[in-house]
mmCIF file of C-alpha atoms in Angstrom:
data_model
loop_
_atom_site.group_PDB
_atom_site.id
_atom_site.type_symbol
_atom_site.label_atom_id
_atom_site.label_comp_id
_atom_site.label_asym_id
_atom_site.label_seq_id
_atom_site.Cartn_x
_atom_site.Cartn_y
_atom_site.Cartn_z
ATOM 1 C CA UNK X 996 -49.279 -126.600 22.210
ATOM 2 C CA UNK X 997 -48.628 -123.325 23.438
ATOM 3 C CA UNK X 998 -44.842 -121.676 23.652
ATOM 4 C CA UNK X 999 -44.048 -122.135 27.189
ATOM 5 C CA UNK X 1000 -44.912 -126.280 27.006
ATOM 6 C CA UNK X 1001 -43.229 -126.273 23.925
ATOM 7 C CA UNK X 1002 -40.207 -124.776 24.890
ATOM 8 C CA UNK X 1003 -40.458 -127.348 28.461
ATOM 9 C CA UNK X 1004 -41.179 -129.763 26.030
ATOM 10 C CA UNK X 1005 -37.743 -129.314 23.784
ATOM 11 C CA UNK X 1006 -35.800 -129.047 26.792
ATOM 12 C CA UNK X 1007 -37.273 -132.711 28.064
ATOM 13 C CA UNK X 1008 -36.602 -134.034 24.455
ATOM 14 C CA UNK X 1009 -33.002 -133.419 24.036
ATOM 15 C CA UNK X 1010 -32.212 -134.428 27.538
ATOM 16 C CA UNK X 1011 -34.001 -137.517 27.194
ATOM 17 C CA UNK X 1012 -31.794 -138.187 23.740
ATOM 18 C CA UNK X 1013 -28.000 -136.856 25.554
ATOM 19 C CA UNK X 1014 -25.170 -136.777 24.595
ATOM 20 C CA UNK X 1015 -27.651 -137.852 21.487
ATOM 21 C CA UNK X 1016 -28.837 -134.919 18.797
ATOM 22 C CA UNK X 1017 -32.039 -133.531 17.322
ATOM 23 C CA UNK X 1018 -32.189 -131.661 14.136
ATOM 24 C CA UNK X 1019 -34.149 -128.601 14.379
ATOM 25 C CA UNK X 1020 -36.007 -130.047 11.093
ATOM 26 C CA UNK X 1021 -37.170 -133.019 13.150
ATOM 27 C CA UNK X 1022 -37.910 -131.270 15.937
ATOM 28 C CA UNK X 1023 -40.281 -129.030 13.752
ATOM 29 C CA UNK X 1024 -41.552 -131.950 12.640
ATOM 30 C CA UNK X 1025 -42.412 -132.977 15.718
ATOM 31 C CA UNK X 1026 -44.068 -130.131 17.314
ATOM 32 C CA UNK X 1027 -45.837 -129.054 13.914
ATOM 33 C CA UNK X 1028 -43.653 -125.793 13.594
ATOM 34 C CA UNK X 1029 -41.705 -124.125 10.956
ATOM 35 C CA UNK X 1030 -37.829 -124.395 10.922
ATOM 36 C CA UNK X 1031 -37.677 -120.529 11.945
ATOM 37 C CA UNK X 1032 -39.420 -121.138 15.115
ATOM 38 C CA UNK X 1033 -37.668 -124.184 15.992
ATOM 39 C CA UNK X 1034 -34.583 -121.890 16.014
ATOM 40 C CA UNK X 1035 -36.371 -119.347 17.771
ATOM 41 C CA UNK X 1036 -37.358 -121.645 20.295
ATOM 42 C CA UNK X 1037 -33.589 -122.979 20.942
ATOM 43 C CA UNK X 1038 -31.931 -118.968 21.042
ATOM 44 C CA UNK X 1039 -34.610 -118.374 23.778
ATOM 45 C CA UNK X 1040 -33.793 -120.655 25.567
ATOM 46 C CA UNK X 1041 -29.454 -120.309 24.778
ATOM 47 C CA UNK X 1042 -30.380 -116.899 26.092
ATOM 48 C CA UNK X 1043 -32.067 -117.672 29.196
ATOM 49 C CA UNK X 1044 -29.003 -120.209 30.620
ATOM 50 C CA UNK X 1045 -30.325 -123.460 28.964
ATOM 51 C CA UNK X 1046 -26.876 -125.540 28.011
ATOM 52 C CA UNK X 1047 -28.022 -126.412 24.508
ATOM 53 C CA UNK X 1048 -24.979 -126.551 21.617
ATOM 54 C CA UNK X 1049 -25.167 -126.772 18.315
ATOM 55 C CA UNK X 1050 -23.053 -129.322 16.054
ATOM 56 C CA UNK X 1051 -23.143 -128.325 12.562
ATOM 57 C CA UNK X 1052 -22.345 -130.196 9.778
ATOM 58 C CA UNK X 1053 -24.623 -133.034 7.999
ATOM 59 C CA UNK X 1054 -24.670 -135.711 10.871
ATOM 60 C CA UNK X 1055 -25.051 -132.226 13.544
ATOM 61 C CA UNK X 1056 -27.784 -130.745 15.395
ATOM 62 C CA UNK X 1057 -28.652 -129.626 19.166
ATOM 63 C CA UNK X 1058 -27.672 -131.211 22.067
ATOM 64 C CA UNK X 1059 -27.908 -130.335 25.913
ATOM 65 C CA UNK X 1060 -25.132 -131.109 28.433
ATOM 66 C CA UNK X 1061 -27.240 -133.586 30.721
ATOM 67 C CA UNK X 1062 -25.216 -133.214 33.632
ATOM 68 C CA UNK X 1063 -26.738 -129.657 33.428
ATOM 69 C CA UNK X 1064 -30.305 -130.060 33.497
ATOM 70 C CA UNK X 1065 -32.740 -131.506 36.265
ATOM 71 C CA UNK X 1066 -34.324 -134.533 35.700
ATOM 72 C CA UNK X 1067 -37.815 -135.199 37.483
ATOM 73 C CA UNK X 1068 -37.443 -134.105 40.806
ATOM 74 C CA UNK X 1069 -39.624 -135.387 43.821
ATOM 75 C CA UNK X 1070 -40.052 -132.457 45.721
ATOM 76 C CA UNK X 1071 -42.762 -132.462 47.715
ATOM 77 C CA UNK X 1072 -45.455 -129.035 47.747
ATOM 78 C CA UNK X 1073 -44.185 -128.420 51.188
ATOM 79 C CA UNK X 1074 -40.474 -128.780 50.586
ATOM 80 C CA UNK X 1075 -41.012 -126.550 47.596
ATOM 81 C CA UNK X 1076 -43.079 -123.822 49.660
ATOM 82 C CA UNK X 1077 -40.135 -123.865 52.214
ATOM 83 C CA UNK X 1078 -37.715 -123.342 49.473
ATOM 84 C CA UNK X 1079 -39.674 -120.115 48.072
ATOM 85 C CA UNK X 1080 -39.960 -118.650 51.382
ATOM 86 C CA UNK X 1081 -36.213 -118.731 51.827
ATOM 87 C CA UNK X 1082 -36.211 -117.049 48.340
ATOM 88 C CA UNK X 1083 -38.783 -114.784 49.082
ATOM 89 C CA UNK X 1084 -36.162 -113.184 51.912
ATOM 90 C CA UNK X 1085 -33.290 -112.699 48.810
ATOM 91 C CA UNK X 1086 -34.330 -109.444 48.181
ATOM 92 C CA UNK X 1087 -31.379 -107.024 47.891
ATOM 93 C CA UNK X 1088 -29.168 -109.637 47.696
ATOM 94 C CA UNK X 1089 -26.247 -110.742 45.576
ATOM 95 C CA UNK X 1090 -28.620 -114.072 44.938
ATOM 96 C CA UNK X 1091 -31.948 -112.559 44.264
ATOM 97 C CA UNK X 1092 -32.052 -112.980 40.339
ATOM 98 C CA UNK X 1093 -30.789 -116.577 40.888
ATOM 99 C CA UNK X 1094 -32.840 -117.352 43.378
ATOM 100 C CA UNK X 1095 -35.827 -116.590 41.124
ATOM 101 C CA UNK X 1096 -34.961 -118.844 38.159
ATOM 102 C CA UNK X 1097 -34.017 -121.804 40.229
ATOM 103 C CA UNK X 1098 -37.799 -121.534 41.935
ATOM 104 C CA UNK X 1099 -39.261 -121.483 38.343
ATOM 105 C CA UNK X 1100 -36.563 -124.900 37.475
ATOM 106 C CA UNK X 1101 -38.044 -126.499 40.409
ATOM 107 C CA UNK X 1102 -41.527 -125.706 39.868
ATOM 108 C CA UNK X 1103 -41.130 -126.416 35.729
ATOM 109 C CA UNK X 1104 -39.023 -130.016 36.672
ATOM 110 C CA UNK X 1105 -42.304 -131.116 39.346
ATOM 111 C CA UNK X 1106 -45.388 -133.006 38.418
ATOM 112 C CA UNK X 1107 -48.405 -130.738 37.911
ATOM 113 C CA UNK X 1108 -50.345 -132.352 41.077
ATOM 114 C CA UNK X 1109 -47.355 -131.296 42.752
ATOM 115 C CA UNK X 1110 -46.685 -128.287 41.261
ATOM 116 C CA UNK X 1111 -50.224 -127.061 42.094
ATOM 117 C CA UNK X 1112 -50.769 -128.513 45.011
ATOM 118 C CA UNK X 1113 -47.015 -125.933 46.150
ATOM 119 C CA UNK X 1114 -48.734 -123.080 44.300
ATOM 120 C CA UNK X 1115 -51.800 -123.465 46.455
ATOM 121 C CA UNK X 1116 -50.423 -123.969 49.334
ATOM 122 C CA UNK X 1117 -48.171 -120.793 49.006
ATOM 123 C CA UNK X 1118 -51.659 -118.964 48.361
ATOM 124 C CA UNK X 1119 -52.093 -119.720 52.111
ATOM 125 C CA UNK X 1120 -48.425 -118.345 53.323
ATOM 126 C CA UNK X 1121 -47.597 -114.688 54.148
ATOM 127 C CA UNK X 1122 -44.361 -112.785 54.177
ATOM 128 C CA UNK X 1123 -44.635 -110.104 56.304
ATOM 129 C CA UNK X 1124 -42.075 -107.250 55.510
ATOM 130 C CA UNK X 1125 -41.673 -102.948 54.829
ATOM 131 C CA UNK X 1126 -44.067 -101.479 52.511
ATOM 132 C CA UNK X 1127 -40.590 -99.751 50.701
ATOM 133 C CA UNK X 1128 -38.280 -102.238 50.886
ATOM 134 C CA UNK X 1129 -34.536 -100.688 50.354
ATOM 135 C CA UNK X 1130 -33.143 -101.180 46.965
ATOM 136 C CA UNK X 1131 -30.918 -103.683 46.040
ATOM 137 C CA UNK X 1132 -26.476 -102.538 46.216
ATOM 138 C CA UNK X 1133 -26.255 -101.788 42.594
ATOM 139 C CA UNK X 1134 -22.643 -103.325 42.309
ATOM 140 C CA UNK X 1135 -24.161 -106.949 43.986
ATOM 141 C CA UNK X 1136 -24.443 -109.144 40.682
ATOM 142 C CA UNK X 1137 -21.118 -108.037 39.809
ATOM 143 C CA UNK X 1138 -19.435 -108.589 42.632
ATOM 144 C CA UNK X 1139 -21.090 -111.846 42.830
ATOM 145 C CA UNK X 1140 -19.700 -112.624 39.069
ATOM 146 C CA UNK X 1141 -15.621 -111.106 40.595
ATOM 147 C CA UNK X 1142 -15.854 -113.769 42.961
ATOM 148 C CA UNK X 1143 -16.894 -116.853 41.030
ATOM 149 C CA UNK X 1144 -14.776 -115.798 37.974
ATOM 150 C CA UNK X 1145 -11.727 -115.148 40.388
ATOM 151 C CA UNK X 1146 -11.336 -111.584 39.026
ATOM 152 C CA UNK X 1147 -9.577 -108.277 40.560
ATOM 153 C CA UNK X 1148 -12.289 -105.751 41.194
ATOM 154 C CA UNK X 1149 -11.819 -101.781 40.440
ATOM 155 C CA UNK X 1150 -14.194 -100.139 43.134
ATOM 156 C CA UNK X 1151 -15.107 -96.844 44.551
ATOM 157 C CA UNK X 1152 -15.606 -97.460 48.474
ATOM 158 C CA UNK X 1153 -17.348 -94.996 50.971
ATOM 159 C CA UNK X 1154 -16.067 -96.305 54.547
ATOM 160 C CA UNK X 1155 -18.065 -95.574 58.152
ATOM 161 C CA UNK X 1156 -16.666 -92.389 58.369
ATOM 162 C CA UNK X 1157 -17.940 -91.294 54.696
ATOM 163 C CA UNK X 1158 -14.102 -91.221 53.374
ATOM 164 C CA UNK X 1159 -14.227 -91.987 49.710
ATOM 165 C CA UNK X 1160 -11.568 -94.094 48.245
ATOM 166 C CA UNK X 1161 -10.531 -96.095 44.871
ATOM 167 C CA UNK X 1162 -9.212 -99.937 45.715
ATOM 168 C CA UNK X 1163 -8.208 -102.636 44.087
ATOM 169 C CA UNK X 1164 -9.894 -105.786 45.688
ATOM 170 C CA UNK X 1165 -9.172 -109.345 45.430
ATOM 171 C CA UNK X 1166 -12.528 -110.765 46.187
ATOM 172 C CA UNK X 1167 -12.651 -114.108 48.118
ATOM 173 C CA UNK X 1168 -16.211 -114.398 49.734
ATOM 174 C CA UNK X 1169 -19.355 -112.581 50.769
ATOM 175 C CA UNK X 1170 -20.930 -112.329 53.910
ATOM 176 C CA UNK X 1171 -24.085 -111.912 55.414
ATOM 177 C CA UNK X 1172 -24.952 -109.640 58.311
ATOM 178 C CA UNK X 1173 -27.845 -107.848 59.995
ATOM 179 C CA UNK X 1174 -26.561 -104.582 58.446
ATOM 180 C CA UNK X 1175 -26.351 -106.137 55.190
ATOM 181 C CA UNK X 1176 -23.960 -107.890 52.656
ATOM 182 C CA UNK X 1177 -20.169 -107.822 52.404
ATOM 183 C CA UNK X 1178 -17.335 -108.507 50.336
ATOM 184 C CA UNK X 1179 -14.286 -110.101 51.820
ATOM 185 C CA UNK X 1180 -11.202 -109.140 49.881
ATOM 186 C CA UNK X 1181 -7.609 -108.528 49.397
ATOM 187 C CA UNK X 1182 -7.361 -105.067 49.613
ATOM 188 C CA UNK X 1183 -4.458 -104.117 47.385
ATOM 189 C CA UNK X 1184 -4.559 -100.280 48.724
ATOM 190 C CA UNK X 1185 -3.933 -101.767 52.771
ATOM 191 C CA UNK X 1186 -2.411 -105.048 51.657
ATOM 192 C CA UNK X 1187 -4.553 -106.846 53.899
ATOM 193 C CA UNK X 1188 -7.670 -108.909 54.076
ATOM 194 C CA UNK X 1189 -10.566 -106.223 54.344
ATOM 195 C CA UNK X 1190 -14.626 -106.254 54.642
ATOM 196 C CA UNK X 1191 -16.635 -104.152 52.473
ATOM 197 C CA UNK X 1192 -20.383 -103.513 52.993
ATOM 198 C CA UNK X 1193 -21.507 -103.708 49.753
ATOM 199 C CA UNK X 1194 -24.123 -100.616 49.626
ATOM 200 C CA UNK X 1195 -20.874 -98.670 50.217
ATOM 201 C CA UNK X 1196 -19.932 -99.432 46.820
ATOM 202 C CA UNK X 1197 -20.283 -96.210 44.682
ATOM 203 C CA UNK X 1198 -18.630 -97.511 41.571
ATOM 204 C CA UNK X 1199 -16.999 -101.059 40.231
ATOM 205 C CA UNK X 1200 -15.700 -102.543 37.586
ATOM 206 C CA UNK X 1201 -14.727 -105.920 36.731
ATOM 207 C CA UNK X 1202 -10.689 -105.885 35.217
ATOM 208 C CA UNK X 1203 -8.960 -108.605 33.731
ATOM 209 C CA UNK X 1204 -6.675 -109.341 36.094
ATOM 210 C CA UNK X 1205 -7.148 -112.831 37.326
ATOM 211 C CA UNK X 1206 -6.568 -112.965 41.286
ATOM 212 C CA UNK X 1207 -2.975 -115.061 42.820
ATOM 213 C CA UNK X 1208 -2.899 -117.691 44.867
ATOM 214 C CA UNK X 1209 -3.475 -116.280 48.895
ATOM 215 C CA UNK X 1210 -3.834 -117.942 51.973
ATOM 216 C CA UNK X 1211 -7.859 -118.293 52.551
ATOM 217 C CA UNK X 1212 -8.996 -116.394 55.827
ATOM 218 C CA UNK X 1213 -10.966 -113.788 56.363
ATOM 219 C CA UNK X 1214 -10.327 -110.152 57.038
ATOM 220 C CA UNK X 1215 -9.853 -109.020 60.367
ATOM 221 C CA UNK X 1216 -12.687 -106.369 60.489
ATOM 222 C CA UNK X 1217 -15.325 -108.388 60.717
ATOM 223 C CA UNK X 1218 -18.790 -106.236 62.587
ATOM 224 C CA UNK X 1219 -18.636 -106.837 66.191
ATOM 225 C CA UNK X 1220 -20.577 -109.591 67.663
ATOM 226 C CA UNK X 1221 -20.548 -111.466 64.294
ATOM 227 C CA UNK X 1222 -19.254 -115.160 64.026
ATOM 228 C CA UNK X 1223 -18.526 -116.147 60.198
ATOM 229 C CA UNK X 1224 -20.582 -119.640 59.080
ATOM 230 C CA UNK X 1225 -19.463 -121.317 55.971
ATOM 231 C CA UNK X 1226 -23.232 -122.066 53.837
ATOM 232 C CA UNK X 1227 -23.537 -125.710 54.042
ATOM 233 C CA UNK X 1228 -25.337 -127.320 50.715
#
């Protein structure tokens, strides 16, 4: 067995024994590895988002929060396909790096016929887009992180004019536009709900400050023409 189906294969295993626990000894039993590996094995995976804990004592071991993990899914090769191509558009967005490891999930939690039979089929699909595509806002992942940690955001901002100025935002949502991606805040600087595109972001930094309690709406600058939609899932 080669690493990659071994490390699928440990990930199957403990979810199939939760809120149950495997010792690394008998899972290096069990896949004909040393101890070192085994351990290996789990801190990839740690590392890479995988909800595995360890309980240590003489009864511990590993275990996986279940209500994390995907069981067998029954996606079929077309609904995957149709799922890449939406996450083949994600470039440049706050999403893109997510986007990515939820394809390989989905892929990794189908059956092999199905698997395959999505991987061929996407041989056959074409994404047509800009030799150079634009890079990515640098500040996107971490204004991504502001929002779902609820923290106050230190940024640099470059407005339409090309005025440079230091806020203090209160992030609340992000929004997508032709132009591009923007943060919806509480600007602490205006004291007022405020859209920023986020390629306009020079600098950012993520304080400590934890955000209050506000009145949910959106700010009042919205581009013209654009009507908000909340993302349905």
């Amino acid at each position: 067995m080669n690493r990659t189906d071994r490390l699928y294969a440990l990930v199957e295993d403990l979810r199939a024994v939760a809120p149950g626990r495997r010792t690394a000894r008998e899972m290096a039993e069990r896949y004909e590895v040393s101890l070192r590996t085994i351990e290996r094995d789990i801190s990839a995976l740690q590392q890479s988002g995988v909800p595995i804990y360890a309980d240590v004592g003489r009864s511990g071991g590993y275990t996986i929060d279940k209500r994390m993990s995907l069981p067998p899914l029954n996606f079929s090769p077309t609904e995957a396909v149709a799922v890449a191509v939406a996450l083949g558009r994600m470039h440049g967005t706050p999403f893109a790096a997510a986007g990515s490891t939820a394809l390989g999930k989905i892929l990794a939690a189908m059956s092999d016929d199905s698997a395959g039979a999505a991987r061929a089929f996407g041989e056959k699909v074409r994404l047509l887009e800009a030799e150079e595509q634009p890079e990515p806002p640098p500040f996107a992942e971490l204004v991504r992180t502001a929002i779902m940690q609820q923290r106050v955001l230190a940024i640099s901002y470059t407005d339409h004019s090309g005025t440079l100025t230091n806020r203090a935002v209160e992030p609340m949502k992000l929004l997508w536009a032709d132009e591009g991606w923007y943060l919806v805040g509480w600007c602490r600087l205006r004291q007022e709900a405020r859209t920023f595109r986020l390629d306009r972001i020079k600098a950012a930094e993520l304080t400590d400050f934890d955000i209050p309690p506000r009145p949910p709406k959106l700010a009042n600058d919205l581009p013209p023409g654009i009507v908000a939609r909340t993302l349905a899932l």
